[in-house]
C-alpha cells in the first residue's frame, strides 16, 4: 500500500458514510495481573449510538495515520507457520457467522497474551466491514454517476488500546450546596492513542492483497516486534530510519567519511529526480547498481561496481538488498538536514544544501551560507562584509 491507498480508505472513517459499511465490532478486555481475557462483547456496529461510533472511527483513523516505513508498514506474512494468522484473518474475513468470526479474533488475542505481560489493562477492538471505492470514469465527459460502479473490498481491522485510571476530582453540588469527592472506579479506555493496530488485507489501487498486512506502530519507529512476529506472523521489516543509516554507511564505505556539501547536494538531487520520475508508480528502490549510478552521477570519484557491491555485503550482509528512495532522502522541501556546530545549529532543506559551504578563511574553518537578500537578526539588518583577508605589511 502506498500513502494514496491509505489516505483513500482513511478518509472514509466517518459516521453515515455509504462508502464504508462496518458490520460488527468486537471488544475484548484483558487484565494486566493475569494476562487473561476478563470480558468480550460483539455487537452490530449500527446499534451503537453516533457518539460511540465517532469514538471508534477516530480510533481506527489513528491506526491508519502516519508515514509509511515510519509508523505504518506493509508486512509480508511468514510462510509455513503453525496456526498462521494469515489463515485466521482470511477465515474471519470469509465467514458469514458472527460467532465464528469472534472465535477467530479470540485466537489472535491469545497470541497477543502468550509470553507477554502488559503494564496496564488493555482493550483490543476488532471491526469487520466493507470499503467501497468508486471506479475511475473511462470518459471524463460522461455524466454517469461515479458511484454507479464501485470496487468492493472486505476488510478486518484491529487496534490495541491501553486503559488508565479515572481522574480524582472535587465537585460542587448546586442542589445540596456542598463539596463532594468524585469517586469513579471504572477505568478509562484511551482510544486516542492506540498502542498498535493492523489492517487486513492490504489494498493496492483497487486490488486486495491477502499476502500482506498493514501494521501500525504506536509511535514512529517504535515497532512492537512481538506483535509483528508472534501475533501477525509477519516478516521483520526495515524502517525508513534503518534504510537511511544503511545508505549513509554504504556511502562512507565507498566514498570515505568526508564529503563536501556540493557532492552531497548532488546525491540528494539525483535521488529526488528518480522519485519524481516515478511519482505515479511504486516508490523506487535502489540496489547496489543504482547506488553506484547515483554516486557516479553526483561526482563521487573512483566509483567501482565491485566496491559498492562489497559495501552492501559489509553493511547489510545482503548484496541484493534494495533501499527505498523515499527513506534515504531527507524531506526534500523542508528543513530536514541539521548542521550542528559549536557556535550555532542550522537547519536546511536538501534542495538548498548547495548554498552552504565549509571554507577556510583567515586560517580558520568557517561555514558560509549564500543568501539572496540581507539577513535580519533581532530586527537589525546585517551589513554585508567583504571577504578580504588581511595582509600584514612587512618592513623592508
mmCIF file of C-alpha atoms in Angstrom:
data_model
loop_
_atom_site.group_PDB
_atom_site.id
_atom_site.type_symbol
_atom_site.label_atom_id
_atom_site.label_comp_id
_atom_site.label_asym_id
_atom_site.label_seq_id
_atom_site.Cartn_x
_atom_site.Cartn_y
_atom_site.Cartn_z
ATOM 1 C CA UNK A 1 0.000 0.000 0.000
ATOM 2 C CA UNK A 2 1.186 3.496 -0.720
ATOM 3 C CA UNK A 3 0.186 6.708 1.052
ATOM 4 C CA UNK A 4 -2.528 7.372 -1.539
ATOM 5 C CA UNK A 5 -4.172 3.975 -0.947
ATOM 6 C CA UNK A 6 -4.101 4.531 2.823
ATOM 7 C CA UNK A 7 -5.432 8.074 2.541
ATOM 8 C CA UNK A 8 -8.339 6.842 0.393
ATOM 9 C CA UNK A 9 -9.565 4.366 2.971
ATOM 10 C CA UNK A 10 -8.710 6.522 5.993
ATOM 11 C CA UNK A 11 -10.929 9.390 4.869
ATOM 12 C CA UNK A 12 -13.918 7.015 4.727
ATOM 13 C CA UNK A 13 -13.941 6.553 8.504
ATOM 14 C CA UNK A 14 -16.821 8.848 9.336
ATOM 15 C CA UNK A 15 -20.385 8.332 10.532
ATOM 16 C CA UNK A 16 -23.123 7.716 7.944
ATOM 17 C CA UNK A 17 -20.752 7.208 5.030
ATOM 18 C CA UNK A 18 -22.242 4.993 2.319
ATOM 19 C CA UNK A 19 -18.749 4.023 1.065
ATOM 20 C CA UNK A 20 -17.853 2.340 4.360
ATOM 21 C CA UNK A 21 -20.028 -0.342 5.922
ATOM 22 C CA UNK A 22 -18.833 -1.680 9.276
ATOM 23 C CA UNK A 23 -20.794 -4.823 10.077
ATOM 24 C CA UNK A 24 -19.585 -5.764 13.537
ATOM 25 C CA UNK A 25 -17.389 -4.501 16.348
ATOM 26 C CA UNK A 26 -15.796 -6.894 18.831
ATOM 27 C CA UNK A 27 -14.207 -5.622 22.078
ATOM 28 C CA UNK A 28 -12.010 -7.772 24.318
ATOM 29 C CA UNK A 29 -10.929 -6.640 27.821
ATOM 30 C CA UNK A 30 -7.678 -8.101 29.184
ATOM 31 C CA UNK A 31 -6.500 -7.884 32.812
ATOM 32 C CA UNK A 32 -2.859 -6.947 33.400
ATOM 33 C CA UNK A 33 -2.379 -9.096 36.526
ATOM 34 C CA UNK A 34 -3.322 -12.397 34.929
ATOM 35 C CA UNK A 35 -2.931 -11.565 31.215
ATOM 36 C CA UNK A 36 -6.273 -13.248 30.762
ATOM 37 C CA UNK A 37 -9.460 -12.242 28.980
ATOM 38 C CA UNK A 38 -11.859 -10.736 31.539
ATOM 39 C CA UNK A 39 -14.734 -9.966 29.188
ATOM 40 C CA UNK A 40 -15.589 -9.717 25.496
ATOM 41 C CA UNK A 41 -18.569 -8.368 23.622
ATOM 42 C CA UNK A 42 -19.661 -8.331 19.983
ATOM 43 C CA UNK A 43 -22.394 -6.049 18.649
ATOM 44 C CA UNK A 44 -23.533 -4.858 15.218
ATOM 45 C CA UNK A 45 -21.836 -1.536 14.608
ATOM 46 C CA UNK A 46 -25.115 0.092 13.559
ATOM 47 C CA UNK A 47 -26.562 -0.471 17.057
ATOM 48 C CA UNK A 48 -24.012 1.890 18.597
ATOM 49 C CA UNK A 49 -25.002 5.475 19.248
ATOM 50 C CA UNK A 50 -23.427 8.052 16.928
ATOM 51 C CA UNK A 51 -21.173 9.356 19.731
ATOM 52 C CA UNK A 52 -19.816 5.839 20.278
ATOM 53 C CA UNK A 53 -19.338 5.325 16.555
ATOM 54 C CA UNK A 54 -17.338 8.535 16.322
ATOM 55 C CA UNK A 55 -15.018 7.420 19.145
ATOM 56 C CA UNK A 56 -14.244 4.100 17.484
ATOM 57 C CA UNK A 57 -13.957 5.580 13.973
ATOM 58 C CA UNK A 58 -11.499 8.170 15.283
ATOM 59 C CA UNK A 59 -9.541 5.342 16.924
ATOM 60 C CA UNK A 60 -9.188 3.461 13.644
ATOM 61 C CA UNK A 61 -8.289 6.640 11.770
ATOM 62 C CA UNK A 62 -5.402 6.941 14.246
ATOM 63 C CA UNK A 63 -4.367 3.386 13.341
ATOM 64 C CA UNK A 64 -4.167 4.481 9.692
ATOM 65 C CA UNK A 65 -2.267 7.702 10.482
ATOM 66 C CA UNK A 66 1.444 8.297 9.968
ATOM 67 C CA UNK A 67 4.124 7.947 7.319
ATOM 68 C CA UNK A 68 4.933 4.699 5.545
ATOM 69 C CA UNK A 69 8.039 2.944 6.890
ATOM 70 C CA UNK A 70 7.965 5.234 9.921
ATOM 71 C CA UNK A 71 4.683 4.373 11.645
ATOM 72 C CA UNK A 72 2.860 2.301 9.008
ATOM 73 C CA UNK A 73 4.416 -0.827 7.495
ATOM 74 C CA UNK A 74 3.218 -3.176 4.783
ATOM 75 C CA UNK A 75 4.410 -6.565 6.025
ATOM 76 C CA UNK A 76 4.639 -9.888 4.247
ATOM 77 C CA UNK A 77 3.285 -12.927 6.090
ATOM 78 C CA UNK A 78 5.753 -15.624 7.078
ATOM 79 C CA UNK A 79 5.451 -18.922 5.256
ATOM 80 C CA UNK A 80 4.919 -22.363 6.811
ATOM 81 C CA UNK A 81 3.876 -21.018 10.220
ATOM 82 C CA UNK A 82 1.869 -23.159 12.603
ATOM 83 C CA UNK A 83 -1.527 -21.599 13.462
ATOM 84 C CA UNK A 84 -0.910 -18.910 10.828
ATOM 85 C CA UNK A 85 -2.506 -15.515 11.489
ATOM 86 C CA UNK A 86 -2.858 -15.050 7.741
ATOM 87 C CA UNK A 87 -5.168 -18.061 7.672
ATOM 88 C CA UNK A 88 -7.013 -16.915 10.818
ATOM 89 C CA UNK A 89 -7.664 -13.487 9.329
ATOM 90 C CA UNK A 90 -8.643 -14.907 5.963
ATOM 91 C CA UNK A 91 -11.119 -17.303 7.560
ATOM 92 C CA UNK A 92 -12.546 -14.471 9.655
ATOM 93 C CA UNK A 93 -12.882 -12.345 6.541
ATOM 94 C CA UNK A 94 -14.810 -15.006 4.640
ATOM 95 C CA UNK A 95 -17.015 -16.166 7.498
ATOM 96 C CA UNK A 96 -20.714 -15.290 7.399
ATOM 97 C CA UNK A 97 -21.199 -16.329 11.019
ATOM 98 C CA UNK A 98 -20.569 -13.746 13.746
ATOM 99 C CA UNK A 99 -19.704 -16.319 16.399
ATOM 100 C CA UNK A 100 -17.138 -17.949 14.130
ATOM 101 C CA UNK A 101 -15.588 -14.544 13.366
ATOM 102 C CA UNK A 102 -15.397 -13.774 17.098
ATOM 103 C CA UNK A 103 -13.658 -17.089 17.720
ATOM 104 C CA UNK A 104 -11.074 -16.321 15.045
ATOM 105 C CA UNK A 105 -10.358 -12.920 16.636
ATOM 106 C CA UNK A 106 -10.042 -14.560 20.066
ATOM 107 C CA UNK A 107 -7.325 -16.781 18.590
ATOM 108 C CA UNK A 108 -5.410 -13.601 17.716
ATOM 109 C CA UNK A 109 -5.941 -12.249 21.236
ATOM 110 C CA UNK A 110 -4.484 -15.465 22.667
ATOM 111 C CA UNK A 111 -1.364 -14.840 20.582
ATOM 112 C CA UNK A 112 -1.162 -11.291 21.974
ATOM 113 C CA UNK A 113 -1.222 -12.639 25.530
ATOM 114 C CA UNK A 114 1.211 -15.514 25.037
ATOM 115 C CA UNK A 115 4.595 -14.786 26.664
ATOM 116 C CA UNK A 116 3.590 -11.144 27.082
ATOM 117 C CA UNK A 117 2.867 -9.154 30.254
ATOM 118 C CA UNK A 118 1.225 -5.752 29.883
ATOM 119 C CA UNK A 119 1.720 -2.936 32.377
ATOM 120 C CA UNK A 120 -1.958 -1.981 32.344
ATOM 121 C CA UNK A 121 -5.326 -3.442 31.419
ATOM 122 C CA UNK A 122 -5.797 -3.358 27.671
ATOM 123 C CA UNK A 123 -8.756 -3.405 25.313
ATOM 124 C CA UNK A 124 -8.443 -4.983 21.869
ATOM 125 C CA UNK A 125 -11.041 -3.859 19.353
ATOM 126 C CA UNK A 126 -11.768 -5.563 16.043
ATOM 127 C CA UNK A 127 -14.072 -4.409 13.281
ATOM 128 C CA UNK A 128 -15.156 -6.199 10.146
ATOM 129 C CA UNK A 129 -16.559 -4.268 7.231
ATOM 130 C CA UNK A 130 -16.643 -3.363 3.587
ATOM 131 C CA UNK A 131 -14.874 -0.487 1.869
ATOM 132 C CA UNK A 132 -16.213 0.675 -1.490
ATOM 133 C CA UNK A 133 -14.113 2.652 -3.898
ATOM 134 C CA UNK A 134 -15.727 4.294 -6.968
ATOM 135 C CA UNK A 135 -14.247 3.210 -10.288
ATOM 136 C CA UNK A 136 -12.479 5.773 -12.396
ATOM 137 C CA UNK A 137 -14.505 7.018 -15.331
ATOM 138 C CA UNK A 138 -13.212 5.945 -18.689
ATOM 139 C CA UNK A 139 -14.616 9.143 -20.183
ATOM 140 C CA UNK A 140 -14.300 12.360 -18.194
ATOM 141 C CA UNK A 141 -17.161 13.877 -20.200
ATOM 142 C CA UNK A 142 -19.546 11.097 -19.152
ATOM 143 C CA UNK A 143 -22.432 12.115 -16.940
ATOM 144 C CA UNK A 144 -22.564 8.665 -15.374
ATOM 145 C CA UNK A 145 -22.683 8.825 -11.600
ATOM 146 C CA UNK A 146 -19.227 7.953 -10.224
ATOM 147 C CA UNK A 147 -20.828 5.695 -7.615
ATOM 148 C CA UNK A 148 -22.794 3.610 -10.086
ATOM 149 C CA UNK A 149 -19.766 1.322 -10.314
ATOM 150 C CA UNK A 150 -17.535 0.633 -7.314
ATOM 151 C CA UNK A 151 -14.781 -1.737 -6.192
ATOM 152 C CA UNK A 152 -15.885 -3.585 -3.053
ATOM 153 C CA UNK A 153 -13.249 -4.640 -0.505
ATOM 154 C CA UNK A 154 -13.937 -6.645 2.639
ATOM 155 C CA UNK A 155 -11.508 -5.962 5.491
ATOM 156 C CA UNK A 156 -10.718 -6.584 9.146
ATOM 157 C CA UNK A 157 -9.052 -4.018 11.392
ATOM 158 C CA UNK A 158 -7.739 -4.346 14.891
ATOM 159 C CA UNK A 159 -6.478 -1.860 17.462
ATOM 160 C CA UNK A 160 -4.905 -2.363 20.879
ATOM 161 C CA UNK A 161 -5.641 0.354 23.422
ATOM 162 C CA UNK A 162 -4.431 0.896 26.963
ATOM 163 C CA UNK A 163 -6.598 1.842 29.917
ATOM 164 C CA UNK A 164 -5.927 4.482 32.544
ATOM 165 C CA UNK A 165 -7.255 5.254 35.983
ATOM 166 C CA UNK A 166 -10.058 7.853 36.147
ATOM 167 C CA UNK A 167 -9.201 11.316 37.408
ATOM 168 C CA UNK A 168 -9.878 12.096 41.053
ATOM 169 C CA UNK A 169 -11.887 15.288 41.198
ATOM 170 C CA UNK A 170 -13.637 17.531 43.693
ATOM 171 C CA UNK A 171 -17.178 18.521 42.659
ATOM 172 C CA UNK A 172 -19.658 21.078 43.933
ATOM 173 C CA UNK A 173 -23.297 20.022 44.258
ATOM 174 C CA UNK A 174 -25.509 23.026 43.422
ATOM 175 C CA UNK A 175 -28.637 21.401 44.851
ATOM 176 C CA UNK A 176 -27.226 20.221 48.165
ATOM 177 C CA UNK A 177 -24.800 23.135 48.329
ATOM 178 C CA UNK A 178 -21.861 21.012 49.338
ATOM 179 C CA UNK A 179 -18.496 19.840 48.086
ATOM 180 C CA UNK A 180 -18.272 16.212 47.049
ATOM 181 C CA UNK A 181 -15.374 13.947 46.197
ATOM 182 C CA UNK A 182 -15.950 12.306 42.821
ATOM 183 C CA UNK A 183 -15.360 8.569 43.223
ATOM 184 C CA UNK A 184 -15.151 6.677 39.919
ATOM 185 C CA UNK A 185 -13.712 3.192 39.772
ATOM 186 C CA UNK A 186 -14.325 2.389 36.097
ATOM 187 C CA UNK A 187 -11.096 2.541 34.035
ATOM 188 C CA UNK A 188 -10.949 4.870 31.048
ATOM 189 C CA UNK A 189 -10.150 3.297 27.677
ATOM 190 C CA UNK A 190 -7.747 5.560 25.813
ATOM 191 C CA UNK A 191 -8.955 5.403 22.214
ATOM 192 C CA UNK A 192 -6.982 8.497 21.201
ATOM 193 C CA UNK A 193 -3.574 6.804 21.162
ATOM 194 C CA UNK A 194 -3.710 3.138 20.048
ATOM 195 C CA UNK A 195 -0.706 1.073 21.136
ATOM 196 C CA UNK A 196 -0.701 -0.815 17.826
ATOM 197 C CA UNK A 197 -3.070 -1.997 15.139
ATOM 198 C CA UNK A 198 -3.456 -3.620 11.737
ATOM 199 C CA UNK A 199 -5.485 -3.702 8.539
ATOM 200 C CA UNK A 200 -6.083 -6.921 6.589
ATOM 201 C CA UNK A 201 -5.823 -7.356 3.673
ATOM 202 C CA UNK A 202 -3.653 -4.669 2.119
ATOM 203 C CA UNK A 203 -5.053 -2.764 -0.849
ATOM 204 C CA UNK A 204 -3.051 -1.697 -3.863
ATOM 205 C CA UNK A 205 -5.034 0.690 -6.046
ATOM 206 C CA UNK A 206 -8.189 -1.387 -6.498
ATOM 207 C CA UNK A 207 -6.915 -4.888 -5.722
ATOM 208 C CA UNK A 208 -6.780 -6.764 -2.421
ATOM 209 C CA UNK A 209 -3.524 -8.418 -1.349
ATOM 210 C CA UNK A 210 -4.072 -11.180 1.237
ATOM 211 C CA UNK A 211 -0.342 -11.969 1.371
ATOM 212 C CA UNK A 212 0.392 -8.700 3.160
ATOM 213 C CA UNK A 213 -0.930 -6.961 6.258
ATOM 214 C CA UNK A 214 -0.656 -3.267 7.165
ATOM 215 C CA UNK A 215 0.874 -2.878 10.625
ATOM 216 C CA UNK A 216 0.545 0.338 12.625
ATOM 217 C CA UNK A 217 3.016 1.153 15.403
ATOM 218 C CA UNK A 218 2.008 3.216 18.428
ATOM 219 C CA UNK A 219 4.690 5.806 17.649
ATOM 220 C CA UNK A 220 7.013 6.395 14.715
ATOM 221 C CA UNK A 221 9.986 3.989 14.690
ATOM 222 C CA UNK A 222 8.780 2.261 17.887
ATOM 223 C CA UNK A 223 7.849 -1.142 16.474
ATOM 224 C CA UNK A 224 6.408 -3.933 18.613
ATOM 225 C CA UNK A 225 8.318 -6.931 17.252
ATOM 226 C CA UNK A 226 6.363 -9.362 19.434
ATOM 227 C CA UNK A 227 3.175 -8.131 17.765
ATOM 228 C CA UNK A 228 4.729 -8.279 14.279
ATOM 229 C CA UNK A 229 6.316 -11.730 14.500
ATOM 230 C CA UNK A 230 4.309 -13.655 17.111
ATOM 231 C CA UNK A 231 0.823 -12.135 16.676
ATOM 232 C CA UNK A 232 0.641 -11.230 12.984
ATOM 233 C CA UNK A 233 3.245 -13.868 11.986
ATOM 234 C CA UNK A 234 4.746 -11.319 9.616
ATOM 235 C CA UNK A 235 8.348 -10.953 8.487
ATOM 236 C CA UNK A 236 10.716 -8.454 10.049
ATOM 237 C CA UNK A 237 10.971 -5.111 8.319
ATOM 238 C CA UNK A 238 13.366 -2.207 7.968
ATOM 239 C CA UNK A 239 12.184 1.258 8.945
ATOM 240 C CA UNK A 240 12.943 4.386 6.948
ATOM 241 C CA UNK A 241 15.418 5.287 9.683
ATOM 242 C CA UNK A 242 17.182 1.936 9.264
ATOM 243 C CA UNK A 243 17.441 2.396 5.492
ATOM 244 C CA UNK A 244 18.870 5.880 5.975
ATOM 245 C CA UNK A 245 21.592 4.600 8.316
ATOM 246 C CA UNK A 246 22.424 1.734 5.926
ATOM 247 C CA UNK A 247 22.714 4.152 2.980
ATOM 248 C CA UNK A 248 24.983 6.514 4.922
ATOM 249 C CA UNK A 249 27.260 3.643 5.960
ATOM 250 C CA UNK A 250 27.435 2.336 2.383
ATOM 251 C CA UNK A 251 28.372 5.784 1.052
ATOM 252 C CA UNK A 252 31.085 6.055 3.729
ATOM 253 C CA UNK A 253 32.486 2.663 2.725
ATOM 254 C CA UNK A 254 32.589 3.707 -0.926
ATOM 255 C CA UNK A 255 33.413 7.434 -0.834
ATOM 256 C CA UNK A 256 35.018 7.835 2.585
ATOM 257 C CA UNK A 257 33.869 9.606 5.744
ATOM 258 C CA UNK A 258 34.383 13.083 4.304
ATOM 259 C CA UNK A 259 32.238 14.677 1.593
ATOM 260 C CA UNK A 260 31.623 18.269 0.530
ATOM 261 C CA UNK A 261 28.160 19.844 0.518
ATOM 262 C CA UNK A 262 28.170 20.209 -3.261
ATOM 263 C CA UNK A 263 28.563 16.463 -3.810
ATOM 264 C CA UNK A 264 26.057 15.582 -1.070
ATOM 265 C CA UNK A 265 23.583 18.025 -2.590
ATOM 266 C CA UNK A 266 24.037 16.308 -5.963
ATOM 267 C CA UNK A 267 23.345 12.920 -4.350
ATOM 268 C CA UNK A 268 20.081 14.179 -2.875
ATOM 269 C CA UNK A 269 19.099 15.808 -6.173
ATOM 270 C CA UNK A 270 19.674 12.528 -8.047
ATOM 271 C CA UNK A 271 17.516 10.579 -5.590
ATOM 272 C CA UNK A 272 14.789 13.233 -5.711
ATOM 273 C CA UNK A 273 14.796 13.193 -9.503
ATOM 274 C CA UNK A 274 14.315 9.414 -9.500
ATOM 275 C CA UNK A 275 11.356 9.724 -7.112
ATOM 276 C CA UNK A 276 9.786 12.462 -9.230
ATOM 277 C CA UNK A 277 10.105 10.387 -12.386
ATOM 278 C CA UNK A 278 8.274 7.500 -10.691
ATOM 279 C CA UNK A 279 5.630 9.600 -8.942
ATOM 280 C CA UNK A 280 2.668 7.671 -10.333
ATOM 281 C CA UNK A 281 4.286 4.265 -9.844
ATOM 282 C CA UNK A 282 5.708 2.333 -6.903
ATOM 283 C CA UNK A 283 8.312 4.039 -4.744
ATOM 284 C CA UNK A 284 11.641 3.347 -6.488
ATOM 285 C CA UNK A 285 14.177 1.100 -4.773
ATOM 286 C CA UNK A 286 17.953 1.233 -5.135
ATOM 287 C CA UNK A 287 20.123 -1.866 -5.341
ATOM 288 C CA UNK A 288 23.910 -1.638 -5.381
ATOM 289 C CA UNK A 289 23.950 -0.834 -9.115
ATOM 290 C CA UNK A 290 21.510 2.056 -8.631
ATOM 291 C CA UNK A 291 23.561 3.417 -5.728
ATOM 292 C CA UNK A 292 26.666 3.204 -7.905
ATOM 293 C CA UNK A 293 24.908 5.215 -10.635
ATOM 294 C CA UNK A 294 23.712 7.855 -8.147
ATOM 295 C CA UNK A 295 27.177 8.337 -6.691
ATOM 296 C CA UNK A 296 28.825 8.390 -10.109
ATOM 297 C CA UNK A 297 26.328 10.965 -11.442
ATOM 298 C CA UNK A 298 26.834 13.082 -8.313
ATOM 299 C CA UNK A 299 30.532 13.497 -8.935
ATOM 300 C CA UNK A 300 31.956 10.982 -6.452
ATOM 301 C CA UNK A 301 35.356 9.845 -7.738
ATOM 302 C CA UNK A 302 36.718 6.315 -8.163
ATOM 303 C CA UNK A 303 33.377 4.517 -8.067
ATOM 304 C CA UNK A 304 33.577 0.816 -8.908
ATOM 305 C CA UNK A 305 30.728 -1.703 -9.080
ATOM 306 C CA UNK A 306 32.631 -4.258 -7.028
ATOM 307 C CA UNK A 307 33.334 -1.674 -4.335
ATOM 308 C CA UNK A 308 29.650 -0.748 -3.972
ATOM 309 C CA UNK A 309 28.568 -4.402 -4.004
ATOM 310 C CA UNK A 310 31.102 -5.206 -1.293
ATOM 311 C CA UNK A 311 29.818 -2.250 0.771
ATOM 312 C CA UNK A 312 26.289 -3.716 0.631
ATOM 313 C CA UNK A 313 27.629 -7.083 1.811
ATOM 314 C CA UNK A 314 29.562 -5.474 4.668
ATOM 315 C CA UNK A 315 26.848 -3.110 5.936
ATOM 316 C CA UNK A 316 23.622 -5.070 5.380
ATOM 317 C CA UNK A 317 25.050 -8.556 4.716
ATOM 318 C CA UNK A 318 22.972 -8.758 1.546
ATOM 319 C CA UNK A 319 24.318 -7.515 -1.768
ATOM 320 C CA UNK A 320 20.805 -7.876 -3.241
ATOM 321 C CA UNK A 321 19.135 -5.630 -0.665
ATOM 322 C CA UNK A 322 17.146 -2.696 -2.059
ATOM 323 C CA UNK A 323 16.893 0.688 -0.335
ATOM 324 C CA UNK A 324 13.664 2.690 -0.626
ATOM 325 C CA UNK A 325 14.464 6.027 -2.251
ATOM 326 C CA UNK A 326 11.929 7.855 -0.081
ATOM 327 C CA UNK A 327 13.628 6.532 3.069
ATOM 328 C CA UNK A 328 17.189 7.575 2.288
ATOM 329 C CA UNK A 329 16.254 11.077 1.128
ATOM 330 C CA UNK A 330 15.585 13.642 3.868
ATOM 331 C CA UNK A 331 12.302 15.510 3.298
ATOM 332 C CA UNK A 332 13.328 17.414 0.204
ATOM 333 C CA UNK A 333 11.485 20.736 0.579
ATOM 334 C CA UNK A 334 11.507 21.073 4.376
ATOM 335 C CA UNK A 335 14.430 21.981 6.625
ATOM 336 C CA UNK A 336 15.183 18.339 7.390
ATOM 337 C CA UNK A 337 19.005 18.497 7.431
ATOM 338 C CA UNK A 338 20.553 19.579 10.720
ATOM 339 C CA UNK A 339 24.022 21.131 10.709
ATOM 340 C CA UNK A 340 25.452 21.278 14.221
ATOM 341 C CA UNK A 341 28.400 23.499 15.152
ATOM 342 C CA UNK A 342 29.805 24.751 18.443
ATOM 343 C CA UNK A 343 28.531 28.244 17.661
ATOM 344 C CA UNK A 344 25.087 27.519 16.191
ATOM 345 C CA UNK A 345 22.738 24.821 14.920
ATOM 346 C CA UNK A 346 21.354 25.317 11.408
ATOM 347 C CA UNK A 347 18.523 23.592 9.553
ATOM 348 C CA UNK A 348 18.395 23.471 5.776
ATOM 349 C CA UNK A 349 16.420 21.551 3.145
ATOM 350 C CA UNK A 350 18.201 19.110 0.774
ATOM 351 C CA UNK A 351 17.304 21.334 -2.184
ATOM 352 C CA UNK A 352 19.060 24.303 -0.503
ATOM 353 C CA UNK A 353 22.115 22.427 0.741
ATOM 354 C CA UNK A 354 24.034 23.662 -2.320
ATOM 355 C CA UNK A 355 24.059 27.160 -0.785
ATOM 356 C CA UNK A 356 26.049 26.004 2.257
ATOM 357 C CA UNK A 357 29.831 25.677 2.133
ATOM 358 C CA UNK A 358 32.569 24.875 4.595
ATOM 359 C CA UNK A 359 35.544 27.106 3.745
ATOM 360 C CA UNK A 360 38.945 28.104 5.105
ATOM 361 C CA UNK A 361 39.132 31.828 5.918
ATOM 362 C CA UNK A 362 41.874 33.643 7.815
ATOM 363 C CA UNK A 363 43.348 30.306 8.768
ATOM 364 C CA UNK A 364 40.106 29.071 10.316
ATOM 365 C CA UNK A 365 37.335 26.722 9.201
ATOM 366 C CA UNK A 366 34.119 28.676 8.566
ATOM 367 C CA UNK A 367 30.599 27.885 7.443
ATOM 368 C CA UNK A 368 29.462 30.064 4.554
ATOM 369 C CA UNK A 369 25.784 30.355 3.557
ATOM 370 C CA UNK A 370 24.855 32.005 0.278
ATOM 371 C CA UNK A 371 21.733 34.178 0.655
ATOM 372 C CA UNK A 372 19.712 36.172 -1.880
ATOM 373 C CA UNK A 373 18.862 39.043 0.452
ATOM 374 C CA UNK A 374 20.266 40.799 3.507
ATOM 375 C CA UNK A 375 19.864 38.872 6.737
ATOM 376 C CA UNK A 376 17.736 40.191 9.614
ATOM 377 C CA UNK A 377 18.864 39.486 13.209
ATOM 378 C CA UNK A 378 16.691 40.666 16.107
ATOM 379 C CA UNK A 379 15.138 43.278 13.841
ATOM 380 C CA UNK A 380 18.505 44.585 12.616
ATOM 381 C CA UNK A 381 19.581 44.262 9.002
ATOM 382 C CA UNK A 382 23.107 42.924 8.784
ATOM 383 C CA UNK A 383 25.696 44.936 6.888
ATOM 384 C CA UNK A 384 27.459 42.850 4.200
ATOM 385 C CA UNK A 385 31.159 42.441 4.901
ATOM 386 C CA UNK A 386 33.734 41.909 2.181
ATOM 387 C CA UNK A 387 35.604 38.615 2.316
ATOM 388 C CA UNK A 388 39.090 40.172 2.185
ATOM 389 C CA UNK A 389 41.963 38.537 4.024
ATOM 390 C CA UNK A 390 44.094 40.976 5.993
ATOM 391 C CA UNK A 391 47.625 41.456 4.720
ATOM 392 C CA UNK A 392 50.334 42.334 7.226
ATOM 393 C CA UNK A 393 52.836 44.836 5.785
ATOM 394 C CA UNK A 394 56.430 43.781 6.295
ATOM 395 C CA UNK A 395 59.096 46.406 6.813
ATOM 396 C CA UNK A 396 61.981 46.055 4.448
#
